[in-house]
PDB file of C-alpha atoms in Angstrom:
ATOM      1  CA  UNK V   1       2.055  15.058   2.994  1.00  0.00           C
ATOM      2  CA  UNK V   2      -0.581  14.770   0.490  1.00  0.00           C
ATOM      3  CA  UNK V   3      -1.035  16.829  -2.839  1.00  0.00           C
ATOM      4  CA  UNK V   4      -4.108  18.854  -3.004  1.00  0.00           C
ATOM      5  CA  UNK V   5      -4.260  19.714  -6.409  1.00  0.00           C
ATOM      6  CA  UNK V   6      -7.779  17.529  -7.288  1.00  0.00           C
ATOM      7  CA  UNK V   7      -9.293  19.258  -4.261  1.00  0.00           C
ATOM      8  CA  UNK V   8      -8.809  22.808  -5.269  1.00  0.00           C
ATOM      9  CA  UNK V   9      -9.441  22.126  -9.100  1.00  0.00           C
ATOM     10  CA  UNK V  10     -12.369  24.136  -8.682  1.00  0.00           C
ATOM     11  CA  UNK V  11     -11.090  27.257  -6.938  1.00  0.00           C
ATOM     12  CA  UNK V  12      -8.843  29.732  -7.607  1.00  0.00           C
ATOM     13  CA  UNK V  13      -5.663  27.747  -6.635  1.00  0.00           C
ATOM     14  CA  UNK V  14      -2.604  28.879  -6.911  1.00  0.00           C
ATOM     15  CA  UNK V  15       0.279  26.477  -6.443  1.00  0.00           C
ATOM     16  CA  UNK V  16       1.219  25.791  -3.460  1.00  0.00           C
ATOM     17  CA  UNK V  17      -1.001  28.240  -1.413  1.00  0.00           C
ATOM     18  CA  UNK V  18      -3.126  26.258   0.241  1.00  0.00           C
ATOM     19  CA  UNK V  19      -3.391  28.594   3.530  1.00  0.00           C
ATOM     20  CA  UNK V  20      -5.372  31.045   0.890  1.00  0.00           C
ATOM     21  CA  UNK V  21      -8.251  28.567   0.513  1.00  0.00           C
ATOM     22  CA  UNK V  22     -10.655  27.815   3.796  1.00  0.00           C
ATOM     23  CA  UNK V  23     -11.780  24.628   3.121  1.00  0.00           C
ATOM     24  CA  UNK V  24      -8.777  23.243   2.043  1.00  0.00           C
ATOM     25  CA  UNK V  25      -6.887  24.418   5.578  1.00  0.00           C
ATOM     26  CA  UNK V  26      -9.839  22.845   7.412  1.00  0.00           C
ATOM     27  CA  UNK V  27      -9.768  19.474   5.769  1.00  0.00           C
ATOM     28  CA  UNK V  28      -5.861  19.314   6.238  1.00  0.00           C
ATOM     29  CA  UNK V  29      -6.653  20.714  10.032  1.00  0.00           C
ATOM     30  CA  UNK V  30      -9.013  17.609  10.250  1.00  0.00           C
ATOM     31  CA  UNK V  31      -6.623  15.407   8.734  1.00  0.00           C
ATOM     32  CA  UNK V  32      -3.789  16.240  11.688  1.00  0.00           C
ATOM     33  CA  UNK V  33      -6.018  15.489  14.425  1.00  0.00           C
ATOM     34  CA  UNK V  34      -6.534  11.981  13.346  1.00  0.00           C
ATOM     35  CA  UNK V  35      -2.956  10.857  12.787  1.00  0.00           C
ATOM     36  CA  UNK V  36      -2.770   9.501  16.312  1.00  0.00           C
ATOM     37  CA  UNK V  37      -6.070   7.087  15.770  1.00  0.00           C
ATOM     38  CA  UNK V  38      -5.796   4.445  12.971  1.00  0.00           C
ATOM     39  CA  UNK V  39      -8.132   1.166  12.279  1.00  0.00           C
ATOM     40  CA  UNK V  40      -7.900  -1.025   9.010  1.00  0.00           C
ATOM     41  CA  UNK V  41     -10.147  -0.223   5.894  1.00  0.00           C
ATOM     42  CA  UNK V  42      -9.256  -3.143   4.373  1.00  0.00           C
ATOM     43  CA  UNK V  43      -7.298  -6.259   5.342  1.00  0.00           C
ATOM     44  CA  UNK V  44      -6.637 -10.034   4.287  1.00  0.00           C
ATOM     45  CA  UNK V  45      -5.439 -12.574   6.746  1.00  0.00           C
ATOM     46  CA  UNK V  46      -5.452 -15.522   4.204  1.00  0.00           C
ATOM     47  CA  UNK V  47      -6.286 -17.876   7.153  1.00  0.00           C
ATOM     48  CA  UNK V  48      -8.501 -19.978   4.408  1.00  0.00           C
ATOM     49  CA  UNK V  49      -7.629 -18.506   0.703  1.00  0.00           C
ATOM     50  CA  UNK V  50      -5.861 -16.190  -1.175  1.00  0.00           C
ATOM     51  CA  UNK V  51      -9.211 -13.627  -0.470  1.00  0.00           C
ATOM     52  CA  UNK V  52      -9.174 -12.056  -3.880  1.00  0.00           C
ATOM     53  CA  UNK V  53      -5.448 -11.890  -3.993  1.00  0.00           C
ATOM     54  CA  UNK V  54      -3.846 -12.649  -7.661  1.00  0.00           C
ATOM     55  CA  UNK V  55      -0.052 -13.796  -8.582  1.00  0.00           C
ATOM     56  CA  UNK V  56       0.626 -12.018 -11.619  1.00  0.00           C
ATOM     57  CA  UNK V  57       4.507 -12.288 -11.805  1.00  0.00           C
ATOM     58  CA  UNK V  58       7.398 -14.418 -11.665  1.00  0.00           C
ATOM     59  CA  UNK V  59       5.074 -16.422  -8.894  1.00  0.00           C
ATOM     60  CA  UNK V  60       5.502 -20.017  -8.491  1.00  0.00           C
ATOM     61  CA  UNK V  61       3.174 -22.328  -5.811  1.00  0.00           C
ATOM     62  CA  UNK V  62       1.074 -19.846  -5.016  1.00  0.00           C
ATOM     63  CA  UNK V  63      -1.535 -21.165  -2.753  1.00  0.00           C
ATOM     64  CA  UNK V  64      -2.768 -20.699   0.983  1.00  0.00           C
ATOM     65  CA  UNK V  65      -1.379 -23.224   3.703  1.00  0.00           C
ATOM     66  CA  UNK V  66      -1.094 -23.376   7.643  1.00  0.00           C
ATOM     67  CA  UNK V  67      -2.804 -19.782   7.365  1.00  0.00           C
ATOM     68  CA  UNK V  68      -0.572 -18.020   5.288  1.00  0.00           C
ATOM     69  CA  UNK V  69      -0.419 -17.159   1.607  1.00  0.00           C
ATOM     70  CA  UNK V  70       2.841 -19.374   0.351  1.00  0.00           C
ATOM     71  CA  UNK V  71       4.321 -18.450  -2.952  1.00  0.00           C
ATOM     72  CA  UNK V  72       7.812 -18.855  -4.546  1.00  0.00           C
ATOM     73  CA  UNK V  73       9.313 -16.273  -6.430  1.00  0.00           C
ATOM     74  CA  UNK V  74      10.985 -17.077  -9.395  1.00  0.00           C
ATOM     75  CA  UNK V  75      12.692 -13.989 -10.945  1.00  0.00           C
ATOM     76  CA  UNK V  76      13.766 -10.669 -10.617  1.00  0.00           C
ATOM     77  CA  UNK V  77      10.250  -9.146 -10.411  1.00  0.00           C
ATOM     78  CA  UNK V  78       7.676 -11.299  -8.530  1.00  0.00           C
ATOM     79  CA  UNK V  79       4.119  -8.728  -7.801  1.00  0.00           C
ATOM     80  CA  UNK V  80       0.635  -9.668  -7.039  1.00  0.00           C
ATOM     81  CA  UNK V  81      -2.461  -7.953  -6.896  1.00  0.00           C
ATOM     82  CA  UNK V  82      -4.943  -7.184  -4.280  1.00  0.00           C
ATOM     83  CA  UNK V  83      -8.405  -7.761  -4.559  1.00  0.00           C
ATOM     84  CA  UNK V  84     -10.442  -3.875  -5.874  1.00  0.00           C
ATOM     85  CA  UNK V  85     -11.274  -1.632  -2.752  1.00  0.00           C
ATOM     86  CA  UNK V  86     -12.206   2.067  -1.966  1.00  0.00           C
ATOM     87  CA  UNK V  87     -10.326   3.880   0.539  1.00  0.00           C
ATOM     88  CA  UNK V  88     -10.120   7.703   0.631  1.00  0.00           C
ATOM     89  CA  UNK V  89      -6.561   8.979   0.098  1.00  0.00           C
ATOM     90  CA  UNK V  90      -6.935  11.387   2.969  1.00  0.00           C
ATOM     91  CA  UNK V  91      -8.113   9.092   5.274  1.00  0.00           C
ATOM     92  CA  UNK V  92      -4.752   6.531   4.388  1.00  0.00           C
ATOM     93  CA  UNK V  93      -1.926   5.344   6.769  1.00  0.00           C
ATOM     94  CA  UNK V  94       0.056   2.585   6.663  1.00  0.00           C
ATOM     95  CA  UNK V  95      -0.208  -0.156   5.152  1.00  0.00           C
ATOM     96  CA  UNK V  96       1.334  -3.358   7.442  1.00  0.00           C
ATOM     97  CA  UNK V  97       2.609  -6.742   5.559  1.00  0.00           C
ATOM     98  CA  UNK V  98       3.203  -9.629   7.986  1.00  0.00           C
ATOM     99  CA  UNK V  99       5.802 -11.750   5.934  1.00  0.00           C
ATOM    100  CA  UNK V 100       8.344 -14.227   5.939  1.00  0.00           C
ATOM    101  CA  UNK V 101      10.893 -14.789   3.150  1.00  0.00           C
ATOM    102  CA  UNK V 102      13.627 -17.428   2.665  1.00  0.00           C
ATOM    103  CA  UNK V 103      16.354 -16.288   0.109  1.00  0.00           C
ATOM    104  CA  UNK V 104      20.275 -16.506  -0.578  1.00  0.00           C
ATOM    105  CA  UNK V 105      20.701 -12.981   0.428  1.00  0.00           C
ATOM    106  CA  UNK V 106      20.195 -11.870   3.627  1.00  0.00           C
ATOM    107  CA  UNK V 107      18.484  -8.529   2.351  1.00  0.00           C
ATOM    108  CA  UNK V 108      16.230  -7.959  -0.279  1.00  0.00           C
ATOM    109  CA  UNK V 109      13.811  -5.081  -1.203  1.00  0.00           C
ATOM    110  CA  UNK V 110       9.987  -5.056  -1.288  1.00  0.00           C
ATOM    111  CA  UNK V 111       7.775  -2.623  -3.073  1.00  0.00           C
ATOM    112  CA  UNK V 112       4.139  -1.230  -2.880  1.00  0.00           C
ATOM    113  CA  UNK V 113       2.679   0.139  -5.641  1.00  0.00           C
ATOM    114  CA  UNK V 114      -0.937   1.446  -5.782  1.00  0.00           C
ATOM    115  CA  UNK V 115      -4.038   2.206  -7.949  1.00  0.00           C
ATOM    116  CA  UNK V 116      -6.253   5.276  -7.618  1.00  0.00           C
ATOM    117  CA  UNK V 117      -9.805   4.666  -8.987  1.00  0.00           C
ATOM    118  CA  UNK V 118     -10.130   5.863 -12.560  1.00  0.00           C
ATOM    119  CA  UNK V 119      -6.449   4.878 -13.706  1.00  0.00           C
ATOM    120  CA  UNK V 120      -6.370   1.840 -15.939  1.00  0.00           C
ATOM    121  CA  UNK V 121      -2.942   0.577 -14.622  1.00  0.00           C
ATOM    122  CA  UNK V 122      -0.712   0.911 -11.958  1.00  0.00           C
ATOM    123  CA  UNK V 123       1.556   3.664 -12.821  1.00  0.00           C
ATOM    124  CA  UNK V 124       4.881   3.544 -12.196  1.00  0.00           C
ATOM    125  CA  UNK V 125       5.876   6.340  -9.995  1.00  0.00           C
ATOM    126  CA  UNK V 126       3.099   5.372  -7.707  1.00  0.00           C
ATOM    127  CA  UNK V 127       4.995   3.124  -5.372  1.00  0.00           C
ATOM    128  CA  UNK V 128       6.679   2.967  -1.996  1.00  0.00           C
ATOM    129  CA  UNK V 129       9.973   0.270  -1.408  1.00  0.00           C
ATOM    130  CA  UNK V 130      11.147  -1.001   1.958  1.00  0.00           C
ATOM    131  CA  UNK V 131      14.202  -3.398   3.156  1.00  0.00           C
ATOM    132  CA  UNK V 132      13.002  -7.047   3.455  1.00  0.00           C
ATOM    133  CA  UNK V 133      15.148  -9.451   6.028  1.00  0.00           C
ATOM    134  CA  UNK V 134      15.394 -12.550   4.240  1.00  0.00           C
ATOM    135  CA  UNK V 135      15.477 -14.844   7.471  1.00  0.00           C
ATOM    136  CA  UNK V 136      12.861 -16.865   7.803  1.00  0.00           C
ATOM    137  CA  UNK V 137      11.394 -15.156  10.439  1.00  0.00           C
ATOM    138  CA  UNK V 138       8.157 -13.658  10.149  1.00  0.00           C
ATOM    139  CA  UNK V 139       8.405  -9.423  10.113  1.00  0.00           C
ATOM    140  CA  UNK V 140       5.880  -6.720   9.895  1.00  0.00           C
ATOM    141  CA  UNK V 141       6.381  -4.382   7.442  1.00  0.00           C
ATOM    142  CA  UNK V 142       4.948  -0.855   7.592  1.00  0.00           C
ATOM    143  CA  UNK V 143       5.082   1.175   4.551  1.00  0.00           C
ATOM    144  CA  UNK V 144       3.764   4.717   4.519  1.00  0.00           C
ATOM    145  CA  UNK V 145       2.160   5.531   1.164  1.00  0.00           C
ATOM    146  CA  UNK V 146       2.179   9.258   1.664  1.00  0.00           C
ATOM    147  CA  UNK V 147       5.356   9.394   1.840  1.00  0.00           C
ATOM    148  CA  UNK V 148       6.072   9.447  -1.759  1.00  0.00           C
ATOM    149  CA  UNK V 149       4.001  12.068  -1.862  1.00  0.00           C
ATOM    150  CA  UNK V 150       1.730  10.936  -5.208  1.00  0.00           C
ATOM    151  CA  UNK V 151      -1.341  10.718  -3.572  1.00  0.00           C
ATOM    152  CA  UNK V 152      -3.840  13.888  -3.599  1.00  0.00           C
ATOM    153  CA  UNK V 153      -6.989  14.890  -1.800  1.00  0.00           C
ATOM    154  CA  UNK V 154      -9.677  13.645  -3.701  1.00  0.00           C
ATOM    155  CA  UNK V 155      -7.780  10.016  -4.949  1.00  0.00           C
ATOM    156  CA  UNK V 156      -9.803   6.798  -3.899  1.00  0.00           C
ATOM    157  CA  UNK V 157      -7.301   3.576  -3.587  1.00  0.00           C
ATOM    158  CA  UNK V 158      -8.655   1.179  -5.871  1.00  0.00           C
ATOM    159  CA  UNK V 159      -6.265  -1.603  -5.836  1.00  0.00           C
ATOM    160  CA  UNK V 160      -2.628  -2.310  -3.835  1.00  0.00           C
ATOM    161  CA  UNK V 161       0.096  -4.284  -6.028  1.00  0.00           C
ATOM    162  CA  UNK V 162       2.884  -6.036  -3.582  1.00  0.00           C
ATOM    163  CA  UNK V 163       6.558  -6.575  -4.676  1.00  0.00           C
ATOM    164  CA  UNK V 164       7.188  -8.880  -1.450  1.00  0.00           C
ATOM    165  CA  UNK V 165      11.544  -9.274  -3.151  1.00  0.00           C
ATOM    166  CA  UNK V 166      13.813  -8.327  -5.702  1.00  0.00           C
ATOM    167  CA  UNK V 167      15.290 -11.986  -6.104  1.00  0.00           C
ATOM    168  CA  UNK V 168      14.071 -15.439  -6.020  1.00  0.00           C
ATOM    169  CA  UNK V 169      12.629 -16.315  -2.814  1.00  0.00           C
ATOM    170  CA  UNK V 170      10.771 -18.258  -0.470  1.00  0.00           C
ATOM    171  CA  UNK V 171       7.905 -15.927   0.539  1.00  0.00           C
ATOM    172  CA  UNK V 172       4.620 -16.404   2.762  1.00  0.00           C
ATOM    173  CA  UNK V 173       2.247 -13.746   3.874  1.00  0.00           C
ATOM    174  CA  UNK V 174       0.191 -14.228   6.696  1.00  0.00           C
ATOM    175  CA  UNK V 175      -1.583 -10.618   6.295  1.00  0.00           C
ATOM    176  CA  UNK V 176      -2.453  -7.504   4.548  1.00  0.00           C
ATOM    177  CA  UNK V 177      -3.660  -4.276   6.320  1.00  0.00           C
ATOM    178  CA  UNK V 178      -4.702  -1.355   5.298  1.00  0.00           C
ATOM    179  CA  UNK V 179      -4.962   0.967   7.922  1.00  0.00           C
ATOM    180  CA  UNK V 180      -6.732   4.729   7.458  1.00  0.00           C
ATOM    181  CA  UNK V 181      -7.016   7.495  10.128  1.00  0.00           C
ATOM    182  CA  UNK V 182     -10.454   8.262  10.938  1.00  0.00           C
ATOM    183  CA  UNK V 183     -12.917   8.030   8.224  1.00  0.00           C
ATOM    184  CA  UNK V 184     -12.360  11.266   6.420  1.00  0.00           C
ATOM    185  CA  UNK V 185     -13.808  11.132   2.996  1.00  0.00           C
TER     186      UNK V 185
END
């Protein structure tokens, strides 16, 4: 789940002994109750424009058309960056990406990196990879950022970096949504 060392930094916290801190135990119990209820905290539908997303690397023909953000990945490390956001890590749920990919190989890998408020740049260990089907059909990919074990209570998600494939491809993205469980701050 989420690491808790930042929440407990001012207490007499000993690593991995969460049960001794009543505040931390209560926060984690509250989060557990919310896991079944989610709503979008940030969402982009690309119906009219790129909504602040920018092409950063190995991408050409970055444009919106027909309700999607279109691009051509020209190398093995294409990536695009989101606009700034402010989502508490304690509330974070899944990130859903509705994307269509066409490539020479049927199976590719994508990755979603995140930047925490106060970080100067993306950290190489803060990412979650996912399988991408290059079948020219729109697919919904759900990425659980908490699986990486690199989000901490007190962190605030500030920006995303999407690597939609690991090879040259034609890519269309209809939407990206960041879901949260309840509104735990």
